[in-house]
Amino acid sequence: MFLTNRYLTFQQGTYESGSFQQRFFFLHKVFTLEGSPNNESTWIVLPLTITEEEAGYEVRFEDSIRPKHVTDRANLHSHEIESTVSGQQEVSCFDDDDSTNENDVWRVEQYDQDDEQYDDFWRVNQPVILRHVATVIMLLNLILKPDLYKFQITVDEFYTGLSAKKRIEQLYGIFCLSQTLEHRYGPWRDNEFLDNRIKEGDSIDLMVDPVHSQSIKIYCKSDNRLERLTVYINPTNTVGQLKASLSPTLNIPTENQTIKYNEETLENYKTLSEYNIAPLSLIQVEYTHNK
């Protein structure tokens, strides 16, 4: 997983409730040989059972695929049943080489719509989003213990805590106010330059609360405008509040706006979290001008 540096892997066994299907979990690098993925974290990408594509063809963004676990030959699978472990939508391994269904199908999407490294095809080492086609939910790494997840960045002596947070916000869509930074000697405060004891290239731990993040970064695209708009908004805000935040930039009243996500028209009174809108999601904005 891109932010948490973990490998998707699979373990024999079943959930004790929910669907009773085989579970999967995320294995951190430290538990794999020489910091590399092993057989238990190796998957192959297969086309749909009915398709004009052949095995070995390049995978385009927005293509639908079937990830299959190499060792156990089970398919990466999801459905609307809630996981008893995380409280989120359950993800498991199910079926085999001889059987599959629509719940084994995932869509490949760009991780960052504005990143110039992407072209039409999924290239080696490019981070992507896997979205479950049947339920339109993204595959998410939620670490339950501890409650915060970590990854590392490299900074230089001229960085303050705040400038590092802004860089992280730019790269990963994590709002500054949701971040806590720590170096080897303790918290890295917003107005604090790196101490002389910290050498250039040292690792800085970033901790983010994945449930209570104050704001997320999303993109808004309209057929009426060529460029995407970048918006920071709390997932607990309503669609109506999103429209209100767009009004000054678009110069369009909220009542003239229609917000869509995954081709679904969003209701004003519902929150973004109710529609499972995650960081770096692309929102479609349609609007009309008053005559």
mmCIF file of C-alpha atoms in Angstrom, residues 108-242:
data_model
loop_
_atom_site.group_PDB
_atom_site.id
_atom_site.type_symbol
_atom_site.label_atom_id
_atom_site.label_comp_id
_atom_site.label_asym_id
_atom_site.label_seq_id
_atom_site.Cartn_x
_atom_site.Cartn_y
_atom_site.Cartn_z
ATOM 1 C CA VAL A 108 -7.767 0.388 -11.942
ATOM 2 C CA GLU A 109 -7.709 4.172 -11.396
ATOM 3 C CA GLN A 110 -4.948 6.764 -11.209
ATOM 4 C CA TYR A 111 -3.876 7.590 -7.664
ATOM 5 C CA ASP A 112 -3.374 11.300 -8.445
ATOM 6 C CA GLN A 113 -5.217 12.768 -11.426
ATOM 7 C CA ASP A 114 -2.755 15.693 -11.635
ATOM 8 C CA ASP A 115 0.478 13.667 -11.536
ATOM 9 C CA GLU A 116 2.362 13.898 -14.847
ATOM 10 C CA GLN A 117 3.935 10.431 -14.435
ATOM 11 C CA TYR A 118 0.704 8.822 -15.670
ATOM 12 C CA ASP A 119 -0.277 8.193 -19.280
ATOM 13 C CA ASP A 120 -2.983 5.817 -20.569
ATOM 14 C CA PHE A 121 -1.485 2.655 -19.070
ATOM 15 C CA TRP A 122 -0.641 1.354 -15.599
ATOM 16 C CA ARG A 123 3.172 1.271 -15.458
ATOM 17 C CA VAL A 124 5.474 -0.614 -13.089
ATOM 18 C CA ASN A 125 5.905 1.074 -9.665
ATOM 19 C CA GLN A 126 3.058 3.533 -10.255
ATOM 20 C CA PRO A 127 0.640 3.866 -7.323
ATOM 21 C CA VAL A 128 -2.961 3.211 -8.315
ATOM 22 C CA ILE A 129 -6.400 2.941 -6.761
ATOM 23 C CA LEU A 130 -8.292 -0.355 -6.908
ATOM 24 C CA ARG A 131 -12.032 0.279 -6.835
ATOM 25 C CA HIS A 132 -14.494 -2.572 -6.343
ATOM 26 C CA VAL A 133 -16.800 -2.396 -9.371
ATOM 27 C CA ALA A 134 -19.936 -3.915 -7.841
ATOM 28 C CA THR A 135 -19.990 -1.678 -4.743
ATOM 29 C CA VAL A 136 -17.909 1.288 -6.039
ATOM 30 C CA ILE A 137 -15.734 1.225 -2.876
ATOM 31 C CA MET A 138 -11.955 1.739 -2.919
ATOM 32 C CA LEU A 139 -9.577 -0.839 -1.453
ATOM 33 C CA LEU A 140 -8.291 0.798 1.737
ATOM 34 C CA ASN A 141 -5.556 -0.106 4.206
ATOM 35 C CA LEU A 142 -7.035 0.585 7.643
ATOM 36 C CA ILE A 143 -4.567 -0.248 10.406
ATOM 37 C CA LEU A 144 -6.451 -0.974 13.593
ATOM 38 C CA LYS A 145 -3.512 -1.126 16.039
ATOM 39 C CA PRO A 146 -2.098 1.401 16.487
ATOM 40 C CA ASP A 147 -4.822 3.851 15.523
ATOM 41 C CA LEU A 148 -2.370 6.008 13.552
ATOM 42 C CA TYR A 149 -0.446 5.041 10.443
ATOM 43 C CA LYS A 150 3.069 6.122 9.497
ATOM 44 C CA PHE A 151 5.215 6.626 6.455
ATOM 45 C CA GLN A 152 8.430 8.533 5.837
ATOM 46 C CA ILE A 153 9.549 11.615 3.920
ATOM 47 C CA THR A 154 12.975 13.134 3.306
ATOM 48 C CA VAL A 155 13.537 16.829 4.130
ATOM 49 C CA ASP A 156 16.448 19.269 4.368
ATOM 50 C CA GLU A 157 17.647 21.735 7.020
ATOM 51 C CA PHE A 158 15.562 24.606 5.619
ATOM 52 C CA TYR A 159 12.257 22.847 6.247
ATOM 53 C CA THR A 160 10.039 23.875 9.121
ATOM 54 C CA GLY A 161 7.399 21.532 10.432
ATOM 55 C CA LEU A 162 4.746 23.519 8.560
ATOM 56 C CA SER A 163 6.605 23.484 5.230
ATOM 57 C CA ALA A 164 7.005 19.709 5.545
ATOM 58 C CA LYS A 165 3.270 19.375 6.209
ATOM 59 C CA LYS A 166 2.497 21.468 3.130
ATOM 60 C CA ARG A 167 4.726 19.197 1.043
ATOM 61 C CA ILE A 168 2.912 16.135 2.383
ATOM 62 C CA GLU A 169 -0.425 17.789 1.647
ATOM 63 C CA GLN A 170 0.707 18.412 -1.931
ATOM 64 C CA LEU A 171 1.931 14.848 -2.435
ATOM 65 C CA TYR A 172 -0.690 12.842 -0.584
ATOM 66 C CA GLY A 173 -3.795 14.994 -0.119
ATOM 67 C CA ILE A 174 -3.566 14.895 3.690
ATOM 68 C CA PHE A 175 -4.635 18.254 5.124
ATOM 69 C CA CYS A 176 -2.009 20.009 7.284
ATOM 70 C CA LEU A 177 -4.224 20.192 10.360
ATOM 71 C CA SER A 178 -4.611 16.393 10.316
ATOM 72 C CA GLN A 179 -0.861 15.779 10.527
ATOM 73 C CA THR A 180 1.503 15.236 13.457
ATOM 74 C CA LEU A 181 5.227 15.099 12.663
ATOM 75 C CA GLU A 182 7.946 13.595 14.849
ATOM 76 C CA HIS A 183 11.705 13.337 14.480
ATOM 77 C CA ARG A 184 14.050 11.258 16.627
ATOM 78 C CA TYR A 185 14.051 13.821 19.452
ATOM 79 C CA GLY A 186 10.320 14.405 19.687
ATOM 80 C CA PRO A 187 7.519 16.411 18.036
ATOM 81 C CA TRP A 188 8.388 18.634 15.066
ATOM 82 C CA ARG A 189 6.461 21.880 15.616
ATOM 83 C CA ASP A 190 5.147 24.026 12.777
ATOM 84 C CA ASN A 191 7.549 26.967 13.334
ATOM 85 C CA GLU A 192 10.591 24.824 14.195
ATOM 86 C CA PHE A 193 13.482 24.374 11.784
ATOM 87 C CA LEU A 194 15.298 21.061 11.852
ATOM 88 C CA ASP A 195 17.780 20.984 14.728
ATOM 89 C CA ASN A 196 21.482 20.642 13.930
ATOM 90 C CA ARG A 197 21.337 17.197 15.508
ATOM 91 C CA ILE A 198 19.047 16.099 12.670
ATOM 92 C CA LYS A 199 21.030 15.260 9.574
ATOM 93 C CA GLU A 200 19.809 15.853 6.050
ATOM 94 C CA GLY A 201 18.055 12.731 4.812
ATOM 95 C CA ASP A 202 16.940 11.583 8.274
ATOM 96 C CA SER A 203 13.520 9.999 8.485
ATOM 97 C CA ILE A 204 10.583 11.972 9.877
ATOM 98 C CA ASP A 205 7.547 10.042 11.057
ATOM 99 C CA LEU A 206 4.169 11.313 9.898
ATOM 100 C CA MET A 207 1.118 10.268 11.878
ATOM 101 C CA VAL A 208 -2.400 10.827 10.591
ATOM 102 C CA ASP A 209 -5.670 9.863 12.198
ATOM 103 C CA PRO A 210 -7.444 8.064 9.288
ATOM 104 C CA VAL A 211 -10.881 8.314 10.902
ATOM 105 C CA HIS A 212 -10.855 11.821 12.358
ATOM 106 C CA SER A 213 -8.893 13.683 9.669
ATOM 107 C CA GLN A 214 -10.147 17.260 9.634
ATOM 108 C CA SER A 215 -10.083 17.747 5.865
ATOM 109 C CA ILE A 216 -9.411 15.828 2.681
ATOM 110 C CA LYS A 217 -8.258 16.952 -0.739
ATOM 111 C CA ILE A 218 -10.621 16.253 -3.639
ATOM 112 C CA TYR A 219 -10.780 17.352 -7.262
ATOM 113 C CA CYS A 220 -13.824 18.883 -8.920
ATOM 114 C CA LYS A 221 -14.176 18.726 -12.707
ATOM 115 C CA SER A 222 -16.802 20.365 -14.878
ATOM 116 C CA ASP A 223 -17.470 20.072 -18.594
ATOM 117 C CA ASN A 224 -17.745 23.872 -18.568
ATOM 118 C CA ARG A 225 -14.119 24.304 -17.415
ATOM 119 C CA LEU A 226 -10.892 22.842 -18.751
ATOM 120 C CA GLU A 227 -9.012 22.739 -15.443
ATOM 121 C CA ARG A 228 -9.794 20.768 -12.311
ATOM 122 C CA LEU A 229 -10.506 22.590 -9.075
ATOM 123 C CA THR A 230 -8.727 21.445 -5.915
ATOM 124 C CA VAL A 231 -10.972 21.572 -2.845
ATOM 125 C CA TYR A 232 -10.210 20.890 0.825
ATOM 126 C CA ILE A 233 -13.265 19.822 2.766
ATOM 127 C CA ASN A 234 -14.222 17.831 5.847
ATOM 128 C CA PRO A 235 -15.727 14.405 5.029
ATOM 129 C CA THR A 236 -18.509 15.179 7.510
ATOM 130 C CA ASN A 237 -19.571 18.231 5.480
ATOM 131 C CA THR A 238 -22.704 17.934 3.380
ATOM 132 C CA VAL A 239 -22.945 18.091 -0.385
ATOM 133 C CA GLY A 240 -24.714 21.422 0.087
ATOM 134 C CA GLN A 241 -21.673 22.761 1.942
ATOM 135 C CA LEU A 242 -19.432 21.555 -0.896
#
